[in-house]
mmCIF file of C-alpha atoms in Angstrom:
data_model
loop_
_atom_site.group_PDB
_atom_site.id
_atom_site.type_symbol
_atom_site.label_atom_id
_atom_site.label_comp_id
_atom_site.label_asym_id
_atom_site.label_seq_id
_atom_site.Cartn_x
_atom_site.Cartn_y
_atom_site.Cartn_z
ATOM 1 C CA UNK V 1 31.679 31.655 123.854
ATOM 2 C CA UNK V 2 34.104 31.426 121.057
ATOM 3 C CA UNK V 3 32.988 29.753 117.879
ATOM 4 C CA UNK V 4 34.290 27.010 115.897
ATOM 5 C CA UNK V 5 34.910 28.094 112.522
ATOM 6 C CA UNK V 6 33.013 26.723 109.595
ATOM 7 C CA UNK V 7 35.904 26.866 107.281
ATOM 8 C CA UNK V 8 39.697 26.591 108.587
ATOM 9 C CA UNK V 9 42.703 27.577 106.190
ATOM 10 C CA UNK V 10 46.307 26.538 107.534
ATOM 11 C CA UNK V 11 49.387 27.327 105.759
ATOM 12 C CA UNK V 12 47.637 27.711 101.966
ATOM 13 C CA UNK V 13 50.509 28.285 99.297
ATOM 14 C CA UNK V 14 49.030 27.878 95.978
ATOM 15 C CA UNK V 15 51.475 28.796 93.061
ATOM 16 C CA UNK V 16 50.930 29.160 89.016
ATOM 17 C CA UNK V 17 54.379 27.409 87.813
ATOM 18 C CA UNK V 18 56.707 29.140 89.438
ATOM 19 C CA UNK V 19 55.041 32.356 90.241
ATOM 20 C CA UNK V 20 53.616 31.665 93.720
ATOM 21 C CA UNK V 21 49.939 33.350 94.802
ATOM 22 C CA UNK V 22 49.227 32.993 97.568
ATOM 23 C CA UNK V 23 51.812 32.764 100.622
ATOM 24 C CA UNK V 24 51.402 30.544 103.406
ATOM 25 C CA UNK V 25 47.511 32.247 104.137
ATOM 26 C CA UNK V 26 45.826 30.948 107.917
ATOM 27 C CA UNK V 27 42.494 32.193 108.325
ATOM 28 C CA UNK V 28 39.232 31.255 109.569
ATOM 29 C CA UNK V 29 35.966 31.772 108.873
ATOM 30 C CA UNK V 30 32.832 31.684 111.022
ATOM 31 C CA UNK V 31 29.463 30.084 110.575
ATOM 32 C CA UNK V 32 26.311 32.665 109.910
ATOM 33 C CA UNK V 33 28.411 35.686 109.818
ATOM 34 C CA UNK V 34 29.671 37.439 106.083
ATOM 35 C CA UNK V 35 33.238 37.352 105.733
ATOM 36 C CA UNK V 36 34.952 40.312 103.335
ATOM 37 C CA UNK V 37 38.053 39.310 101.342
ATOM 38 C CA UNK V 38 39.630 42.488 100.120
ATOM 39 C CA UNK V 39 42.838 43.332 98.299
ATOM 40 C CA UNK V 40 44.402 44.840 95.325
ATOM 41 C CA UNK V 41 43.993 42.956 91.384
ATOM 42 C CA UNK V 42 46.301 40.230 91.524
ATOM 43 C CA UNK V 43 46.591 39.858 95.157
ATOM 44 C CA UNK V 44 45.285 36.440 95.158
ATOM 45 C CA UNK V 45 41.356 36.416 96.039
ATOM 46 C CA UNK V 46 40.002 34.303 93.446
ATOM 47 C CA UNK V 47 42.678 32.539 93.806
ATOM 48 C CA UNK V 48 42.118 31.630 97.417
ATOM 49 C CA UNK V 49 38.526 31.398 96.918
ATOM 50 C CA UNK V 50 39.239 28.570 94.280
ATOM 51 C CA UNK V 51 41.134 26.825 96.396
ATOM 52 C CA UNK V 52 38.272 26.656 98.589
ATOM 53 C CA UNK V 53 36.179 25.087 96.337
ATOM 54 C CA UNK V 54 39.453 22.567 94.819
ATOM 55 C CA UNK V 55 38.995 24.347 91.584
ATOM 56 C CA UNK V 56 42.832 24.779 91.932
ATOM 57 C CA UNK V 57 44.939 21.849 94.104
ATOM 58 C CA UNK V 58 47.309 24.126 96.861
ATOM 59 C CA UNK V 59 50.924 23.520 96.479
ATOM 60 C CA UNK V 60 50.863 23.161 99.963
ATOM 61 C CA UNK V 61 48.808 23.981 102.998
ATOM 62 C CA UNK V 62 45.020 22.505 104.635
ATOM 63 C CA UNK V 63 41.694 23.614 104.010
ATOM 64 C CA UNK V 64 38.350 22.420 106.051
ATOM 65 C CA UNK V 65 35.471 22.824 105.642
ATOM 66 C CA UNK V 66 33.191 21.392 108.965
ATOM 67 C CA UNK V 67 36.658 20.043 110.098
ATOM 68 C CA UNK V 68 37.194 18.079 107.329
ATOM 69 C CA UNK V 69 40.222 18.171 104.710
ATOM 70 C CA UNK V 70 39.074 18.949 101.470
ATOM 71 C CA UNK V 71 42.620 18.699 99.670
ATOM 72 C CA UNK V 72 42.427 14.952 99.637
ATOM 73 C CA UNK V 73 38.968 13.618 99.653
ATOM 74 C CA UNK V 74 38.014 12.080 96.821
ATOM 75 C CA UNK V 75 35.264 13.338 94.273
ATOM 76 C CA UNK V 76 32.604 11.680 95.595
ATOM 77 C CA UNK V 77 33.029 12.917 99.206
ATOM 78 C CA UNK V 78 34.006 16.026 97.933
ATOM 79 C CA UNK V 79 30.778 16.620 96.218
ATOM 80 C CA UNK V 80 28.707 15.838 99.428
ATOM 81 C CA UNK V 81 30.627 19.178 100.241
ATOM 82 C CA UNK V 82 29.905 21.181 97.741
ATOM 83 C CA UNK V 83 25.929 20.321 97.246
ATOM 84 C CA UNK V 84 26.597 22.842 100.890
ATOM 85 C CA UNK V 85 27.798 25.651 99.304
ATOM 86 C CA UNK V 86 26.447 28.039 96.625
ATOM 87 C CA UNK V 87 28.525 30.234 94.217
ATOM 88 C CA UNK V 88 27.483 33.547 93.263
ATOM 89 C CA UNK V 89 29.698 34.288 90.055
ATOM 90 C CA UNK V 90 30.698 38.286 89.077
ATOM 91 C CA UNK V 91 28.992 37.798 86.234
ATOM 92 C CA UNK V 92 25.782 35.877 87.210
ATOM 93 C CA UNK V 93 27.065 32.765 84.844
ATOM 94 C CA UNK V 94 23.130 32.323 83.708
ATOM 95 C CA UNK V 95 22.546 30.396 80.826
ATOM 96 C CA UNK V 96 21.543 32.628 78.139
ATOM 97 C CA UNK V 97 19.212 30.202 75.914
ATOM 98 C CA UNK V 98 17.663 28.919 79.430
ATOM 99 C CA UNK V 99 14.730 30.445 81.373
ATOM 100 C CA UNK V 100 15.012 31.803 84.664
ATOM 101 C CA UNK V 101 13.316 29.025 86.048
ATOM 102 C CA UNK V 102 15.445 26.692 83.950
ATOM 103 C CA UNK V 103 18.515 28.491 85.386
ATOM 104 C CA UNK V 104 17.547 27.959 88.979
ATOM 105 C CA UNK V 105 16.280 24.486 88.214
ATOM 106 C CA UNK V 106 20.163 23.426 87.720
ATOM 107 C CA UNK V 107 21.562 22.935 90.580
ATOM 108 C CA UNK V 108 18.236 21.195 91.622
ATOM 109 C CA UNK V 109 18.350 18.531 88.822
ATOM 110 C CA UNK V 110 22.124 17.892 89.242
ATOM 111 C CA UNK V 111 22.155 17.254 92.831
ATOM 112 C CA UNK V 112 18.911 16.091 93.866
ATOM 113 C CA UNK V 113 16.098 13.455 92.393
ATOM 114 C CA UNK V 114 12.814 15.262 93.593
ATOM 115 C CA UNK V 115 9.631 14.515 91.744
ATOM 116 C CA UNK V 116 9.425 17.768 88.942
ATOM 117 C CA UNK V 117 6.414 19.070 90.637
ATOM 118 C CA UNK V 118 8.480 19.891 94.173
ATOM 119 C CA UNK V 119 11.390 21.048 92.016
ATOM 120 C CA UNK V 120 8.974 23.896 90.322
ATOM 121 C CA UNK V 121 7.649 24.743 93.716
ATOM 122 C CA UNK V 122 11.415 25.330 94.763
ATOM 123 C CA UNK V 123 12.254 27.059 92.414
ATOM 124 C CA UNK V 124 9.287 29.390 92.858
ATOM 125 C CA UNK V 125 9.913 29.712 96.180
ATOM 126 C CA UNK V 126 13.692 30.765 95.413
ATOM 127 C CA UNK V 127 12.767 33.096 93.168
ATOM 128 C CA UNK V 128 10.055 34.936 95.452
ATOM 129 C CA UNK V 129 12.813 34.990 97.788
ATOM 130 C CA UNK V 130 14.426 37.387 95.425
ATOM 131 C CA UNK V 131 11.500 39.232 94.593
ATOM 132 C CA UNK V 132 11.756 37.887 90.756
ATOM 133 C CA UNK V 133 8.586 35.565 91.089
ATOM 134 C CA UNK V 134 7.276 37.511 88.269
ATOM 135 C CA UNK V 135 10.137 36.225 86.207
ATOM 136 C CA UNK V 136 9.952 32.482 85.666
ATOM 137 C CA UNK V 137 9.958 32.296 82.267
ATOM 138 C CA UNK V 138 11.681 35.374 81.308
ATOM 139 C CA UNK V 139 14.985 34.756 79.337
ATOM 140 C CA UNK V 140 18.189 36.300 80.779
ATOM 141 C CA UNK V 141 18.501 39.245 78.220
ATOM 142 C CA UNK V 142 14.785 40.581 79.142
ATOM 143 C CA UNK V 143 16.169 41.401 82.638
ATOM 144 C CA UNK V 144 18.333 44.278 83.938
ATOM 145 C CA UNK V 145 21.782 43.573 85.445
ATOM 146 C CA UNK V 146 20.683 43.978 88.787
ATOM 147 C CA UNK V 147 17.662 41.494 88.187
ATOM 148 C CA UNK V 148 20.431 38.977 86.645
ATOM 149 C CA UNK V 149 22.108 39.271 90.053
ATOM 150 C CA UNK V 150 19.243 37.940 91.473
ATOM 151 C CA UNK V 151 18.206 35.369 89.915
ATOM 152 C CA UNK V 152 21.894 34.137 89.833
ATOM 153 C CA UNK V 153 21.542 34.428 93.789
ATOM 154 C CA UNK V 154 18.174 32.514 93.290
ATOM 155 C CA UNK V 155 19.811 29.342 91.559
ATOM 156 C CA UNK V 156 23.199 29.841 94.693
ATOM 157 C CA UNK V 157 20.882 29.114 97.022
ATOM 158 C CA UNK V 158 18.467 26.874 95.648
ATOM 159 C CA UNK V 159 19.805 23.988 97.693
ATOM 160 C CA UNK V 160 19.536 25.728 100.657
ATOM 161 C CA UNK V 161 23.654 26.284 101.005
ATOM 162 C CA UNK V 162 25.355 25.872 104.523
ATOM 163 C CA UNK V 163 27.713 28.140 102.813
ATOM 164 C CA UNK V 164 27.403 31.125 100.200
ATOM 165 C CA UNK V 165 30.201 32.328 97.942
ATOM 166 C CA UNK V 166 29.926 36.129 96.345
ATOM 167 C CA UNK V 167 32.566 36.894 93.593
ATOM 168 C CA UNK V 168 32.046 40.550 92.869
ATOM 169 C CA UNK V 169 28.347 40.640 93.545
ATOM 170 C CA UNK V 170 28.069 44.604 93.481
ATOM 171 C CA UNK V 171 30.403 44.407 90.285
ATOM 172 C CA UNK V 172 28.795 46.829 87.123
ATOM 173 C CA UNK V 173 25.460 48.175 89.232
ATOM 174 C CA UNK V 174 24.464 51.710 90.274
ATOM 175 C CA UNK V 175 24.676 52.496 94.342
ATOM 176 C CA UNK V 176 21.245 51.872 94.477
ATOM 177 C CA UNK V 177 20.458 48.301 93.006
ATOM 178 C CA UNK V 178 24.155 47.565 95.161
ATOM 179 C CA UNK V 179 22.525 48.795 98.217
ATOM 180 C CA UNK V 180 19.045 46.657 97.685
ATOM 181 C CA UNK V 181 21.574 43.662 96.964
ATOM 182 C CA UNK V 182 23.516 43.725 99.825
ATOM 183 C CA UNK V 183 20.202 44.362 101.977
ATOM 184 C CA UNK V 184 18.704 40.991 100.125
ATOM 185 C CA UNK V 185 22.045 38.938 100.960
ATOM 186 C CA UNK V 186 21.765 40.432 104.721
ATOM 187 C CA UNK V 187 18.048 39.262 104.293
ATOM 188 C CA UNK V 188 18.897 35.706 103.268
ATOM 189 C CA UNK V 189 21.567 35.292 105.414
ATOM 190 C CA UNK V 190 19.189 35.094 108.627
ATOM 191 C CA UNK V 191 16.805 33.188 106.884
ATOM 192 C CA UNK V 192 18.799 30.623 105.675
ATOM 193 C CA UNK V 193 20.974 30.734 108.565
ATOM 194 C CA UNK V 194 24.272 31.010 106.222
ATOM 195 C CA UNK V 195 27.542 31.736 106.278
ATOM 196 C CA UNK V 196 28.667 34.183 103.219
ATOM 197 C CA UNK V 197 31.708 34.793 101.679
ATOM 198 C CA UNK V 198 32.537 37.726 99.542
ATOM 199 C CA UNK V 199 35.031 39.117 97.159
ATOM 200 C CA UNK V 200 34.878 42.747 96.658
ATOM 201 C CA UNK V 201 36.337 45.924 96.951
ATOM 202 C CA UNK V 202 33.327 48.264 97.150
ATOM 203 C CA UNK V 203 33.741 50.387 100.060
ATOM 204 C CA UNK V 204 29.980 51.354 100.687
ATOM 205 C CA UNK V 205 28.424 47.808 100.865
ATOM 206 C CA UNK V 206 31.562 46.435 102.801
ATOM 207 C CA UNK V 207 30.025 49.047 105.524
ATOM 208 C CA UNK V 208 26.740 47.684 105.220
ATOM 209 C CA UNK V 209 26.993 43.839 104.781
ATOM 210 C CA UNK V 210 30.911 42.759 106.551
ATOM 211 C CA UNK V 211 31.396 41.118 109.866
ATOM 212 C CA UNK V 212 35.024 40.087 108.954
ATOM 213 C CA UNK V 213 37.729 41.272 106.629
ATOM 214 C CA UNK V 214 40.725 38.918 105.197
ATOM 215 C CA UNK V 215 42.912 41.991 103.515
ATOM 216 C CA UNK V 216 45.577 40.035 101.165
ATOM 217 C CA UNK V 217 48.315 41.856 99.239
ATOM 218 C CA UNK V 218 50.598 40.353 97.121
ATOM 219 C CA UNK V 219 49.512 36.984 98.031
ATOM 220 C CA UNK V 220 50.154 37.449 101.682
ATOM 221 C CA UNK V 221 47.570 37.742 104.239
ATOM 222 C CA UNK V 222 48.137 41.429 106.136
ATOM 223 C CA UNK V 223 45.196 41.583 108.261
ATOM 224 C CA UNK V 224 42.185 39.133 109.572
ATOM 225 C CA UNK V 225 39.403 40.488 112.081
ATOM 226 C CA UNK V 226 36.091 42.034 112.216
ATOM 227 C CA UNK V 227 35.162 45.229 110.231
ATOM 228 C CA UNK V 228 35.724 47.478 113.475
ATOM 229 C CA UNK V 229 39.462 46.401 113.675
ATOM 230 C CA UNK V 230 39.735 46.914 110.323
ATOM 231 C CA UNK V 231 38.425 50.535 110.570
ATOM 232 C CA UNK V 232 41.037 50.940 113.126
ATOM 233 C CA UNK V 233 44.218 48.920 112.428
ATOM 234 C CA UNK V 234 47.678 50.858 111.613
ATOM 235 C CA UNK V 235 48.286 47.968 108.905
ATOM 236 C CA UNK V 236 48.909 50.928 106.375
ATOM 237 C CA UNK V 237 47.384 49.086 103.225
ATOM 238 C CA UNK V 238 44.208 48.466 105.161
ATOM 239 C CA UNK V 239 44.028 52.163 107.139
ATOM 240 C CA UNK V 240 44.422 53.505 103.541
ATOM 241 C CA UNK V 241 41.889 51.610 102.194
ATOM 242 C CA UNK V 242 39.567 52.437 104.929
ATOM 243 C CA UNK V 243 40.133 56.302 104.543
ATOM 244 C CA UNK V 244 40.616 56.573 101.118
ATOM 245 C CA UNK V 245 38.336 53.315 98.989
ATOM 246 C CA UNK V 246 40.729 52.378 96.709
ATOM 247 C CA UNK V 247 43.951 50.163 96.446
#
C-alpha cells in the first residue's frame, strides 16, 4: 500500500535575481523514512531545503507539508508547522555563552508554556536520548565536535518533531563519531517515529542511514527513488557518484 507523502514539492523554481536555482523540482517525501538530498556545491540543496522551511519565498511552484500549502499561509499558521519540524544546522548553531541545557531549553520556551520543572525533565530526557545526560551544564566549548552534534540534535528534537531536517550532520567528524551519529539518528528515528531529511554528500553514512535519494545538479532534479535505484540507475552523475564518492 502506497504511502501518502508527508511533504509534496510541485514545480519549485526559486531564483536569486536573475540567476535561477532551482528548476521546476517535483518530489516527494515519505513519512518515517530518511530522505538523502545529494548533489554537487551550488546545485541548489540548501536552497531547496529553505524553501521548505519559507526561509526563501519560490518564484514559483507548491510546497506541502501534511497536504497543506505552505507558500501562502500566513505566519501564524505557518508556525503551527514548524513547532513539527526540527533543524539540525552543519554547524550545530549552539549558543556559545548558553549551557547545554539552556541550548535545548530553546525551542521549549519559545514554543511551549510548560511549568519550568517539566521543561528540565525534557530536556533531561532529550539529552539522555543522546547519551549527553552527563552534560547539562557544560558550556559548548568543553565538548568535542561530535558531542556538539548531539546536543544540537538534542535541542532538534526537543519538541518531539513530526519532521527532522539534517544540514551536513557528518560535516568536520572522523568515520567513527559519523558512524555512531548516523546509528543515533537511525535510533531516534524509530523512536520518535520521524521522518528525516538530510543534506550530505558523505558516501559511507548515505549507505548506512538513506531510504531515498533526491540527486540535483545544476538546480535540476536528475534522479528521485530509493537508495537501491540509485545504486543502479544509468543517470551518469548519480552512477558516478555511486562508484566513485565524489561530484
Amino acid at each position: 500500500m502506497k504511502k501518502n507523502p508527508i511533504i509534496s514539492v510541485k514545480n519549485l523554481s526559486a531564483k536569486y535575481g536573475e540567476k535561477i536555482v532551482l528548476n521546476d523540482i517535483s518530489v516527494d517525501i515519505y513519512p518515517n523514512e530518511i530522505t538523502v538530498i545529494l548533489g554537487g556545491s551550488g546545485c541548489g540543496k540548501t536552497t531547496f531545503v529553505k524553501n521548505i522551511l519559507r526561509l526563501y519565498q519560490p518564484s514559483s511552484g507548491s510546497v506541502k507539508i501534511k497536504d497543506e500549502e505552505v507558500t501562502t499561509m500566513d505566519e501564524k499558521e505557518f508556525n503551527a508547522i514548524l513547532s513539527k519540524i526540527g533543524m539540525l544546522f552543519q554547524n550545530g548553531a549552539l549558543l556559545n555563552s548558553l549551557s547545554i541545557s539552556d541550548n535545548v531549553a530553546i525551542p521549549l520556551e519559545q514554543h511551549t508554556d510548560l511549568p519550568k520543572e517539566i521543561v528540565e525533565k525534557m530536556i533531561r530526557v532529550k539529552l539522555d536520548l543522546v547519551n549527553l545526560g552527563h552534560a547539562v551544564q557544560m558550556l559548548p566549548s568543553e565538548l568535542s565536535g561530535g558531542m556538539k552534534k548531539r546536543a544540537a540534535l538534542a535541542r532538534a528534537i526537543a519538541l518531539d518533531p513530526e519532521i527532522l531536517i539534517c544540514d551536513e550532520p557528518s560535516a568536520g567528524l572522523d568515520p567513527l563519531t559519523s558512524a555512531s551519529l548516523d546509528a543515533l539518528i537511525l535510533k531516534l528515528k524509530d523512536l520518535l517515529d520521524m521522518t528525516i531529511v538530510i543534506v550530505t554528500h558523505e558516501l559511507a553514512s548515505i549507505h548506512r542511514i538513506a531510504d531515498r535519494i533526491i540527486f540535483l545538479d545544476k538546480g535540476n532534479l536528475l534522479f528521485q527513488g530509493t537508495l537501491e535505484e540509485a545504486k543502479k540507475t544509468n543517470v551518469p552523475e548519480v552512477k558516478t557518484f555511486f562508484e566513485v564518492g565524489t561530484f
